[in-house]
């Protein structure tokens, strides 16, 4: 065998030689970046109790070893966490340096009060940002979601939550029913699958006031309207499209869901689906992990994942929710806090989040890691659904300050429809009730 | 005359000693006064001050005087919450009182394994309300809960329990009864143990039967203890929050939204602290009036 250099090898070697200085520069910059510049400092971090928060809590020592910063981390249940964070911010002296914020609930409130520091300024500061931080890796949609109307980015996007369709493959196959692609088709399929005598229902969904609004949003996003406030920031929850979405909500919850759904939040829905008592369920992506847990779930290995069905317009959207991690404006440890954000939302932790089923990372790179995805316990269909959902995701709640009150008022109207009330009447009443609240809030903004 | 003068001198020197004592040691009450001021007086004054403002956390704040109170009394949601609270409180007081009294009378008699039975009876009272609420939530699940399974075993139709607007408050009352009847039983049992034997012996000689002895001796003598139990139950039931919040969050719809849930939502979900403070002031006035009425009743019972 002749031992000579081919033209292709020579070309490759030349390219490598030319690129070498860039690699070396990058490697040098990386090695020059001093992660331990704040060694000995202490920061406080507050996160929500979720697989994401618990993941970071478990990995906390890794951050402390890397930076020498002592990190006090607390995880608090979601609803209590939101209240705690807002009340502490309002006190003017929050006890934390870094806080998780639910973008779909607190974004506008925190942005308006300017309680968090602008992350963009920190990203731009080369002296304190690791060269491999790679901000461009964050999905454009999530960056936009975390950016305030005035252009400030007061949190670094952490993860997204898309509403998807979970279905019980076994139940659908037994009736030879295909995975539905339209809401009407899904209702017909659910009706065919409902067998009250066997306590099997075609659908399960949130009926509890407040929690239920996001299911109605899922139907609304399938209409031409696609939003709950218009360009002038006025409430549009009593339009034809809104009422159509309400009718859809009513018939799903009344006709093809288990009795008692009026009081169901996600946990009751999850239990019902896990026990094989419901064929289809629309909810957040984070439930895949418990559903696939063979110790707790009777449907593990039988769960199908699909995009939410299409609505009555050509547009096709799924609800998007998400969270970001922000640094308190009053923090005296902004430097160490920024190092924490870079580590917590770095490529490695975001990959851990994806492959453990803890959530959908805000970064794009984890989705390109084929080896990690192949090694995951979740089926490929799950990751495909995530990828496809990302393309059609749209905010599932309006970006307004009194969003919880919005959910309460509209949610009560939707709950009443499950008891048989007229959808149009309820939505008009709720809209009239909430409109002055929104108007006052917008005036104050 | 001399003696009178000595008395006056003695009493005036006693008064001077007391004044002297107060002058020298009066500052000893300062720490307690500061604590009372900081944890009771100041929060109250501040709550009243906040209630006179349109105040949203993180938003603007403006003086509105009595507007929050006027709005409150025209707010149908507040009115319904008051009615539900009243309904819930009445049921949550009556049933534990009746059952607690019956249990106390039963446990006052000697029978085999009485100590063990008493211990088992008071176990619910020792459980943490949130833990209790979570366990009950699971048992109420319409398809998977154990209660509907038990109903099915005896041929009864399933109930919607907390998942229906019609049954949610009776169901919540059921938990309250299960949880707090033992406390009423303990209070009344303590009273029964302290009753004198003589009136019963006299009644027996006079030929009184069991019911007559209970009606004319036990019940009147127990009344101070019953009133104490009643006051405790009323205040506890009025301020019930944790169990209701964990189990229903005020739902379905607003069917179990009591005044405490309403208050919580205004303050910590809508961050409308001005309006929530007005609710606190009104609710406190109601509790104060009720407690005064019950204490007055207790005094009357004691006197008679």
XYZ file of C-alpha atoms in Angstrom:
749
model
C 0.000 0.000 0.000
C 1.468 3.314 -1.079
C 2.198 5.637 1.851
C 1.667 9.033 0.256
C -0.504 12.045 1.118
C -3.658 12.464 -0.974
C -4.925 15.847 -2.178
C -7.943 15.530 0.148
C -5.746 14.882 3.182
C -3.509 17.803 2.280
C -6.527 20.080 1.959
C -7.863 18.934 5.331
C -4.506 19.455 6.988
C -4.222 22.956 5.534
C -7.700 23.878 6.730
C -6.888 22.559 10.185
C -3.674 24.535 10.206
C -5.472 27.734 9.212
C -8.197 27.177 11.799
C -5.773 26.296 14.563
C -5.137 29.878 15.763
C -8.891 30.383 16.223
C -9.181 27.160 18.241
C -6.168 28.118 20.276
C -7.576 31.601 20.919
C -10.872 30.045 22.025
C -9.110 27.519 24.233
C -6.910 30.220 25.726
C -9.884 32.463 26.391
C -11.647 29.540 28.015
C -8.685 28.711 30.168
C -8.212 32.396 30.999
C -11.803 32.779 32.210
C -11.628 32.811 35.950
C -14.632 31.022 37.409
C -13.168 31.416 40.888
C -12.903 35.206 40.946
C -15.680 35.400 43.558
C -14.510 32.447 45.640
C -15.593 32.880 49.254
C -18.716 34.910 48.402
C -22.171 33.622 49.211
C -25.345 33.934 47.148
C -28.949 32.956 47.764
C -31.020 31.296 45.062
C -34.748 30.596 45.140
C -36.349 28.194 42.675
C -39.693 26.487 42.252
C -40.199 22.890 43.329
C -40.125 21.113 39.996
C -37.888 18.540 38.345
C -35.840 21.525 37.041
C -35.390 23.124 40.436
C -34.592 19.813 42.092
C -32.053 19.010 39.375
C -30.129 22.206 40.118
C -30.437 21.645 43.839
C -28.863 18.211 43.418
C -26.044 19.619 41.282
C -25.391 22.589 43.577
C -22.071 21.250 44.825
C -20.781 21.230 41.266
C -21.302 25.004 41.117
C -19.684 25.519 44.504
C -16.651 23.420 43.508
C -16.336 25.241 40.179
C -16.543 28.772 41.567
C -15.750 28.545 45.256
C -18.963 30.516 45.840
C -21.204 29.229 48.587
C -24.711 28.928 47.217
C -27.773 28.726 49.449
C -30.528 27.234 47.349
C -34.177 26.831 48.321
C -36.956 25.225 46.338
C -40.518 26.255 47.121
C -43.791 24.935 45.598
C -44.804 26.897 42.521
C -47.760 28.895 43.821
C -46.141 29.790 47.130
C -42.904 30.604 45.338
C -44.573 33.173 43.091
C -46.114 34.910 46.102
C -42.948 34.776 48.152
C -40.831 36.268 45.387
C -43.275 39.109 44.658
C -43.716 40.007 48.318
C -39.965 39.988 48.903
C -39.348 42.122 45.831
C -42.035 44.561 46.976
C -40.336 44.827 50.373
C -37.345 46.382 48.623
C -34.882 44.033 50.330
C -35.361 40.538 48.892
C -33.439 37.825 50.691
C -32.281 36.250 47.426
C -29.850 37.212 44.674
C -31.255 34.892 42.004
C -34.921 34.012 41.588
C -36.898 31.916 39.156
C -39.822 33.760 37.625
C -42.794 32.339 35.756
C -42.814 34.333 32.545
C -46.500 33.596 31.915
C -47.484 34.977 35.324
C -44.988 37.503 36.644
C -43.109 38.779 33.597
C -44.933 42.065 33.173
C -45.279 42.704 36.906
C -41.567 42.220 37.561
C -40.629 44.105 34.404
C -42.852 47.053 35.213
C -41.467 47.389 38.722
C -37.889 46.890 37.431
C -37.124 44.471 40.222
C -34.542 42.563 38.175
C -31.335 43.671 36.552
C -30.956 43.699 32.754
C -29.179 40.493 31.783
C -28.148 41.903 28.403
C -25.617 44.201 30.056
C -24.013 41.244 31.792
C -23.950 39.153 28.622
C -22.184 41.985 26.817
C -19.511 42.227 29.510
C -16.741 39.958 28.191
C -14.811 40.201 31.437
C -17.449 38.339 33.388
C -19.072 36.146 30.750
C -17.494 32.796 29.973
C -16.399 32.507 26.329
C -18.376 29.298 25.891
C -21.577 30.800 27.285
C -22.890 31.094 23.706
C -25.972 33.251 24.067
C -26.882 32.529 20.438
C -27.630 28.970 21.541
C -30.790 30.155 23.311
C -33.841 29.739 21.078
C -35.023 33.002 19.544
C -38.590 32.378 20.696
C -37.550 31.937 24.301
C -35.290 34.994 24.193
C -38.215 37.009 22.874
C -40.476 35.522 25.569
C -38.034 36.641 28.285
C -37.617 40.134 26.826
C -39.753 42.960 28.165
C -41.665 45.354 25.932
C -39.006 48.042 26.513
C -36.245 45.725 25.284
C -34.832 44.858 28.699
C -34.210 41.194 29.369
C -34.656 40.849 33.097
C -34.337 37.105 33.199
C -32.365 34.503 31.320
C -34.804 32.021 29.745
C -34.554 28.690 31.526
C -37.142 26.381 30.074
C -40.308 26.225 28.026
C -43.475 24.330 28.693
C -45.617 23.436 25.696
C -49.085 21.980 25.850
C -49.150 18.683 23.987
C -51.556 15.809 23.478
C -50.918 12.732 25.616
C -52.820 9.689 24.453
C -53.175 6.122 25.603
C -51.988 4.062 22.630
C -53.656 0.911 23.882
C -57.113 2.483 24.234
C -56.955 4.145 20.811
C -55.664 0.977 19.142
C -58.431 -1.127 20.725
C -60.999 1.010 18.900
C -58.846 1.441 15.833
C -58.891 5.210 16.275
C -56.167 7.340 14.724
C -54.437 10.123 16.637
C -56.696 13.162 16.097
C -55.350 16.214 14.322
C -58.294 18.595 14.768
C -60.262 19.559 17.874
C -63.491 18.326 16.287
C -61.807 15.051 15.390
C -60.496 14.740 18.919
C -63.958 15.259 20.361
C -65.429 12.578 18.108
C -62.614 10.199 19.040
C -63.129 10.957 22.737
C -66.836 10.288 22.407
C -66.169 6.949 20.767
C -63.747 6.016 23.545
C -65.964 7.031 26.455
C -67.410 4.069 28.326
C -68.841 5.223 31.676
C -69.799 1.649 32.606
C -66.082 0.724 32.575
C -65.127 4.117 34.014
C -63.099 4.842 30.890
C -63.358 8.326 29.430
C -62.175 9.682 26.120
C -60.692 12.804 27.622
C -59.534 14.299 30.880
C -58.719 17.957 31.391
C -58.492 20.755 33.899
C -61.841 21.944 35.234
C -60.680 23.739 38.373
C -61.114 27.490 38.231
C -57.935 29.357 37.327
C -56.040 26.233 36.276
C -58.595 25.600 33.532
C -57.985 28.795 31.544
C -54.943 27.338 29.802
C -57.052 24.550 28.329
C -59.482 27.111 26.928
C -56.430 29.025 25.601
C -55.406 25.894 23.730
C -58.691 25.963 21.795
C -58.536 29.740 21.349
C -55.076 29.555 19.793
C -56.620 27.440 17.064
C -58.813 30.322 15.936
C -58.008 33.378 13.866
C -58.052 35.497 17.036
C -55.219 33.617 18.800
C -55.006 35.990 21.741
C -56.928 37.296 24.721
C -56.094 40.984 24.376
C -55.880 43.002 21.175
C -53.166 45.327 19.895
C -54.606 48.149 22.017
C -54.322 45.908 25.055
C -58.082 45.610 25.419
C -59.775 42.445 26.548
C -61.268 40.291 23.767
C -62.589 37.283 25.622
C -66.222 37.569 24.504
C -65.738 37.434 20.735
C -67.059 34.724 18.413
C -63.718 32.937 18.529
C -63.564 33.132 22.328
C -67.087 31.729 22.558
C -66.237 28.977 20.067
C -63.275 28.048 22.277
C -65.598 28.121 25.297
C -68.084 25.821 23.580
C -65.252 23.430 22.787
C -64.155 23.539 26.422
C -67.688 22.922 27.626
C -68.352 19.900 25.449
C -64.994 18.276 26.190
C -65.415 18.682 29.944
C -69.131 17.920 30.091
C -69.587 15.149 27.569
C -66.416 13.077 27.373
C -64.591 13.670 30.671
C -64.959 11.869 34.004
C -67.669 13.093 36.380
C -66.176 15.531 38.848
C -63.829 17.083 36.286
C -65.135 20.456 37.428
C -62.739 20.183 40.381
C -59.807 18.619 38.529
C -56.444 20.344 38.417
C -53.460 18.820 36.644
C -52.789 16.375 39.485
C -56.239 14.749 39.288
C -55.902 14.634 35.486
C -52.500 13.013 35.808
C -53.789 10.404 38.261
C -56.749 9.574 36.012
C -54.548 9.261 32.920
C -51.856 7.289 34.756
C -54.442 4.752 35.876
C -55.572 4.204 32.286
C -58.990 5.764 32.908
C -58.678 8.461 30.233
C -57.647 8.077 26.610
C -56.476 11.635 25.871
C -55.148 14.535 27.893
C -53.963 17.984 26.848
C -51.417 19.440 29.279
C -47.839 20.563 29.805
C -44.854 18.608 28.574
C -43.491 18.080 32.087
C -45.855 15.214 32.847
C -44.045 12.785 30.578
C -41.674 11.808 33.394
C -44.337 10.594 35.881
C -46.390 8.984 33.092
C -43.380 6.915 31.997
C -42.468 5.949 35.555
C -43.063 2.186 35.686
C -43.248 2.203 39.483
C -46.183 4.599 39.594
C -47.891 4.593 36.213
C -50.075 1.892 34.680
C -49.650 3.442 31.252
C -45.837 3.587 31.208
C -44.631 2.564 27.762
C -48.127 2.984 26.306
C -48.204 6.779 26.177
C -48.288 8.483 22.822
C -47.198 12.098 22.317
C -48.563 14.384 19.637
C -49.058 18.015 18.801
C -52.239 19.636 20.048
C -54.913 19.400 17.334
C -55.711 22.194 14.900
C -58.584 24.593 15.441
C -61.069 26.146 13.100
C -58.608 28.487 11.413
C -55.631 27.734 9.219
C -53.258 28.710 12.009
C -52.002 25.967 14.266
C -50.606 26.816 17.688
C -49.919 25.273 21.034
C -49.752 27.076 24.358
C -46.345 28.216 25.501
C -45.423 28.832 29.109
C -41.996 29.223 30.571
C -39.662 30.491 33.189
C -36.523 32.530 33.435
C -33.932 33.112 36.129
C -33.326 36.719 37.082
C -30.920 38.639 39.290
C -32.451 41.025 41.801
C -31.673 44.683 41.081
C -30.885 45.208 44.758
C -28.476 42.278 44.955
C -24.975 43.188 46.067
C -23.670 39.967 44.535
C -24.540 40.508 40.905
C -21.201 39.121 39.732
C -21.478 35.803 41.597
C -25.172 35.661 40.686
C -24.323 36.021 37.004
C -21.813 33.182 37.286
C -24.617 31.110 38.814
C -26.910 31.828 35.878
C -24.189 30.899 33.404
C -23.636 27.606 35.175
C -27.305 26.795 35.921
C -28.426 27.515 32.371
C -25.232 26.362 30.706
C -25.217 23.699 28.012
C -24.534 20.831 30.385
C -27.383 21.522 32.787
C -29.779 22.211 29.943
C -28.891 18.852 28.407
C -29.472 17.199 31.777
C -32.878 18.859 31.895
C -33.880 17.473 28.502
C -32.616 13.939 28.863
C -34.046 13.472 32.353
C -37.466 14.605 31.137
C -37.377 17.496 33.601
C -38.408 20.016 30.974
C -37.756 21.652 27.648
C -34.501 23.617 27.779
C -34.359 27.152 26.446
C -31.135 26.348 24.609
C -31.144 24.673 21.183
C -27.966 22.600 21.517
C -29.464 19.828 23.705
C -31.844 18.911 20.872
C -28.871 18.349 18.581
C -27.202 15.908 20.944
C -28.328 12.702 19.256
C -26.265 10.422 21.477
C -27.817 11.814 24.667
C -31.318 11.687 23.208
C -30.827 8.105 22.039
C -29.682 7.144 25.533
C -32.722 8.774 27.151
C -35.514 6.615 28.553
C -38.112 8.667 26.681
C -39.305 7.578 23.250
C -38.131 9.444 20.169
C -41.742 10.473 19.539
C -41.536 12.581 22.716
C -38.546 14.556 21.458
C -40.110 14.933 18.018
C -43.249 16.368 19.602
C -41.112 18.819 21.559
C -39.319 19.957 18.450
C -42.542 20.364 16.486
C -44.286 22.142 19.366
C -41.458 24.663 19.566
C -42.299 25.711 16.005
C -45.959 26.436 16.723
C -45.748 27.667 20.319
C -47.504 30.884 21.281
C -48.000 32.503 24.705
C -50.853 30.700 26.448
C -51.781 33.623 28.698
C -51.903 37.358 28.073
C -48.899 39.408 29.153
C -50.680 41.551 31.705
C -49.985 42.357 35.340
C -53.234 40.996 36.852
C -52.907 37.655 35.064
C -53.892 35.635 38.149
C -57.080 37.654 38.515
C -57.705 37.139 34.794
C -57.407 33.397 35.289
C -59.670 33.556 38.316
C -62.482 35.485 36.605
C -62.380 33.724 33.230
C -61.764 30.411 34.973
C -64.909 30.791 37.086
C -66.934 31.455 33.926
C -65.525 28.331 32.272
C -66.209 26.255 35.359
C -69.813 27.428 35.318
C -70.185 26.191 31.749
C -69.312 22.670 32.904
C -72.356 22.875 35.163
C -74.448 23.757 32.116
C -74.370 27.565 31.993
C -74.484 29.261 28.614
C -70.959 29.896 27.309
C -71.657 33.261 25.655
C -73.443 34.613 28.737
C -70.678 33.486 31.069
C -67.837 34.836 28.938
C -69.593 38.186 28.444
C -70.192 38.491 32.176
C -66.602 37.569 33.001
C -65.246 39.953 30.372
C -67.340 42.803 31.773
C -66.079 41.956 35.269
C -62.408 41.827 34.357
C -62.301 44.695 31.840
C -62.108 47.507 34.459
C -59.383 45.604 36.348
C -57.285 45.377 33.193
C -57.962 48.998 32.261
C -56.846 50.208 35.666
C -53.744 48.041 35.489
C -52.884 49.347 32.020
C -53.388 52.967 33.154
C -50.957 52.373 36.008
C -48.485 50.833 33.562
C -57.945 60.630 116.648
C -54.382 59.563 117.178
C -55.164 56.159 115.698
C -56.808 57.806 112.655
C -53.743 59.951 112.098
C -51.531 56.880 112.298
C -53.737 55.115 109.752
C -53.548 58.101 107.386
C -49.804 58.269 107.806
C -49.486 54.528 107.213
C -51.660 54.588 104.116
C -49.938 57.672 102.707
C -46.557 56.084 103.241
C -47.894 52.936 101.542
C -49.032 55.073 98.544
C -45.693 56.822 98.464
C -43.966 53.436 98.492
C -46.116 52.278 95.594
C -45.363 55.464 93.646
C -41.727 55.038 94.456
C -41.898 51.437 93.332
C -43.562 52.407 90.055
C -41.005 55.181 89.519
C -38.117 52.823 90.069
C -39.372 49.678 88.427
C -41.932 50.948 85.907
C -39.437 50.685 83.066
C -39.460 46.914 83.562
C -42.670 46.767 81.528
C -40.993 48.500 78.583
C -39.793 45.298 76.835
C -43.282 43.774 77.040
C -44.858 47.055 75.895
C -42.467 47.250 72.942
C -43.297 43.680 71.918
C -47.044 44.321 72.173
C -46.647 47.542 70.214
C -44.563 45.850 67.529
C -46.553 42.670 67.033
C -50.124 43.737 67.835
C -50.698 47.489 67.893
C -48.494 48.509 64.961
C -49.765 45.774 62.559
C -53.304 46.813 63.373
C -52.736 50.504 62.792
C -50.832 49.694 59.608
C -53.603 47.364 58.361
C -56.180 50.109 58.883
C -53.870 52.565 57.104
C -53.388 50.179 54.150
C -57.148 49.551 53.962
C -57.630 53.246 53.196
C -55.465 52.946 50.069
C -55.800 51.547 46.588
C -52.593 49.564 46.912
C -51.318 46.874 44.558
C -47.957 45.284 45.270
C -45.441 46.617 42.786
C -47.938 49.186 41.524
C -49.169 52.648 42.361
C -50.620 53.548 45.778
C -53.282 56.187 46.363
C -55.437 57.313 49.285
C -59.081 56.246 48.823
C -60.504 56.703 52.332
C -63.497 54.414 52.890
C -63.801 53.392 49.219
C -62.503 49.876 49.854
C -65.160 49.366 52.547
C -67.914 50.741 50.320
C -66.739 48.480 47.479
C -66.622 45.538 49.865
C -70.237 45.847 50.915
C -71.372 46.053 47.293
C -69.159 43.126 46.223
C -71.454 40.120 45.723
C -68.459 37.776 45.822
C -67.640 39.025 49.324
C -71.301 38.620 50.317
C -71.387 35.038 49.075
C -68.098 34.313 50.817
C -69.621 35.608 54.076
C -72.685 33.410 53.658
C -70.588 30.358 52.892
C -68.413 31.072 55.923
C -71.509 31.294 58.080
C -72.928 28.047 56.672
C -69.610 26.251 57.074
C -69.128 27.611 60.605
C -72.607 26.675 61.825
C -72.260 23.090 60.563
C -68.659 22.818 61.764
C -69.686 23.862 65.266
C -72.973 22.014 65.718
C -71.842 18.544 64.661
C -68.577 18.390 66.642
C -70.407 19.790 69.682
C -73.126 17.122 69.569
C -70.781 14.268 68.708
C -68.086 15.492 71.118
C -70.611 15.635 73.965
C -71.904 12.158 73.146
C -68.356 10.792 72.948
C -67.410 12.448 76.244
C -70.433 10.884 77.966
C -69.541 7.509 76.490
C -65.863 7.718 77.487
C -66.832 8.883 80.979
C -68.200 5.414 81.658
C -65.867 2.600 82.491
C -65.616 -0.171 79.916
C -62.888 -2.577 78.794
C -60.053 -0.996 76.763
C -61.426 2.485 77.442
C -57.929 4.030 77.446
C -57.092 2.510 74.068
C -60.435 3.604 72.609
C -59.892 7.163 73.859
C -56.410 7.252 72.329
C -57.718 6.041 68.982
C -60.537 8.584 69.140
C -58.218 11.537 69.619
C -55.751 10.489 66.904
C -57.284 12.689 64.140
C -56.705 15.777 66.277
C -52.973 15.113 66.316
C -52.649 15.034 62.535
C -51.312 18.066 60.667
C -54.178 19.780 58.799
C -52.314 19.969 55.471
C -51.363 16.295 55.628
C -54.951 15.438 56.542
C -56.189 17.501 53.608
C -53.907 15.757 51.134
C -54.986 12.317 52.304
C -58.670 13.234 52.140
C -58.222 14.686 48.653
C -57.064 11.288 47.442
C -59.969 9.503 49.074
C -62.480 11.850 47.406
C -61.353 11.180 43.814
C -64.625 10.304 42.032
C -63.187 7.379 40.037
C -60.164 6.270 42.043
C -60.981 7.330 45.601
C -61.610 4.781 48.325
C -64.838 6.437 49.505
C -66.692 5.818 46.267
C -65.308 2.302 46.209
C -66.768 1.743 49.692
C -70.120 3.167 48.574
C -70.106 0.802 45.609
C -69.431 -2.169 47.944
C -72.667 -1.487 49.791
C -74.634 -0.823 46.623
C -74.816 2.960 46.921
C -74.250 5.306 43.975
C -70.982 7.251 43.882
C -70.857 10.765 45.311
C -69.049 13.719 43.797
C -67.792 14.824 47.259
C -65.601 17.902 46.759
C -66.080 17.798 42.992
C -69.614 19.181 43.034
C -70.831 22.609 44.077
C -73.727 20.968 45.935
C -71.690 18.628 48.097
C -68.409 20.439 48.574
C -69.216 22.323 51.794
C -70.894 19.350 53.549
C -67.850 17.283 52.580
C -65.450 19.857 53.990
C -67.552 19.987 57.152
C -67.256 16.207 57.369
C -63.455 16.534 57.506
C -63.716 19.287 60.100
C -65.990 17.107 62.232
C -63.638 14.134 61.931
C -60.659 16.315 62.799
C -61.977 18.375 65.701
C -64.673 16.350 67.468
C -61.943 14.789 69.670
C -60.994 18.245 70.973
C -64.582 18.934 72.037
C -64.707 15.494 73.614
C -61.538 16.161 75.632
C -62.787 19.536 76.889
C -66.141 18.143 77.971
C -64.592 14.980 79.392
C -62.454 17.210 81.608
C -65.645 18.897 82.796
C -67.361 15.570 83.463
C -64.443 14.397 85.585
C -64.805 17.450 87.811
C -68.562 17.096 88.464
C -69.587 16.402 92.097
C -71.248 13.048 92.913
C -73.675 14.360 95.568
C -76.370 15.761 93.240
C -76.556 12.421 91.426
C -76.970 10.503 94.706
C -79.721 12.916 95.775
C -81.448 12.560 92.403
C -81.204 8.781 92.606
C -82.896 8.834 96.039
C -85.595 11.086 94.552
C -86.161 8.497 91.769
C -84.742 10.466 88.820
C -83.988 8.377 85.719
C -80.841 8.651 83.576
C -82.249 11.212 81.152
C -83.559 13.404 83.983
C -80.183 13.298 85.717
C -78.477 14.266 82.484
C -80.998 16.990 81.608
C -81.200 18.616 85.051
C -77.786 17.925 86.595
C -75.088 17.011 84.051
C -75.989 19.515 81.351
C -76.297 22.611 83.604
C -73.093 21.742 85.465
C -71.267 21.092 82.197
C -72.474 24.301 80.587
C -69.333 26.384 81.356
C -67.201 23.690 79.709
C -69.567 23.418 76.755
C -69.434 27.186 76.245
C -65.627 27.127 76.298
C -65.665 24.351 73.687
C -68.200 26.363 71.700
C -66.017 29.485 71.714
C -62.957 27.517 70.618
C -64.907 25.726 67.868
C -66.509 28.944 66.582
C -63.192 30.750 66.320
C -61.482 27.707 64.756
C -64.256 27.179 62.210
C -64.384 30.859 61.286
C -60.696 30.986 60.561
C -60.527 27.619 58.748
C -58.253 28.005 55.760
C -55.565 25.373 55.322
C -57.822 22.366 54.780
C -60.150 24.195 52.404
C -57.321 25.723 50.419
C -55.418 22.475 50.011
C -58.474 20.421 49.093
C -60.544 22.738 46.882
C -58.800 26.110 46.593
C -62.290 27.535 46.974
C -63.770 25.487 44.125
C -65.506 24.072 42.212
C -65.936 27.544 40.793
C -66.381 29.563 43.968
C -68.569 27.020 45.752
C -66.280 26.694 48.774
C -64.762 30.165 48.708
C -65.059 31.219 52.339
C -63.992 34.615 53.606
C -60.460 33.390 54.345
C -60.005 32.046 50.826
C -61.411 35.296 49.419
C -58.988 37.254 51.573
C -56.061 35.078 50.579
C -56.819 35.495 46.873
C -57.112 39.272 47.177
C -53.885 39.605 49.138
C -51.583 36.936 47.757
C -52.915 36.060 44.321
C -54.183 39.429 43.089
C -51.747 41.430 45.296
C -54.599 43.834 46.026
C -53.402 44.539 49.564
C -55.552 47.634 50.135
C -58.793 45.796 49.482
C -57.566 42.717 51.369
C -56.798 44.881 54.408
C -60.374 46.173 54.386
C -61.560 42.534 54.399
C -59.283 41.835 57.384
C -60.691 44.795 59.339
C -64.307 43.792 58.671
C -63.639 40.142 59.422
C -61.851 41.022 62.649
C -64.812 43.146 63.733
C -67.126 40.179 63.110
C -64.916 37.759 65.085
C -64.606 40.294 67.902
C -68.384 40.726 68.078
C -68.922 36.976 68.090
C -66.264 36.354 70.743
C -67.764 39.102 72.931
C -71.207 37.551 72.585
C -69.905 34.118 73.508
C -67.910 35.437 76.475
C -70.956 37.319 77.695
C -72.948 34.085 77.395
C -70.266 32.298 79.385
C -70.430 34.876 82.157
C -74.202 34.514 82.289
C -73.939 30.740 82.454
C -71.404 31.033 85.287
C -73.684 33.374 87.238
C -76.766 31.200 86.890
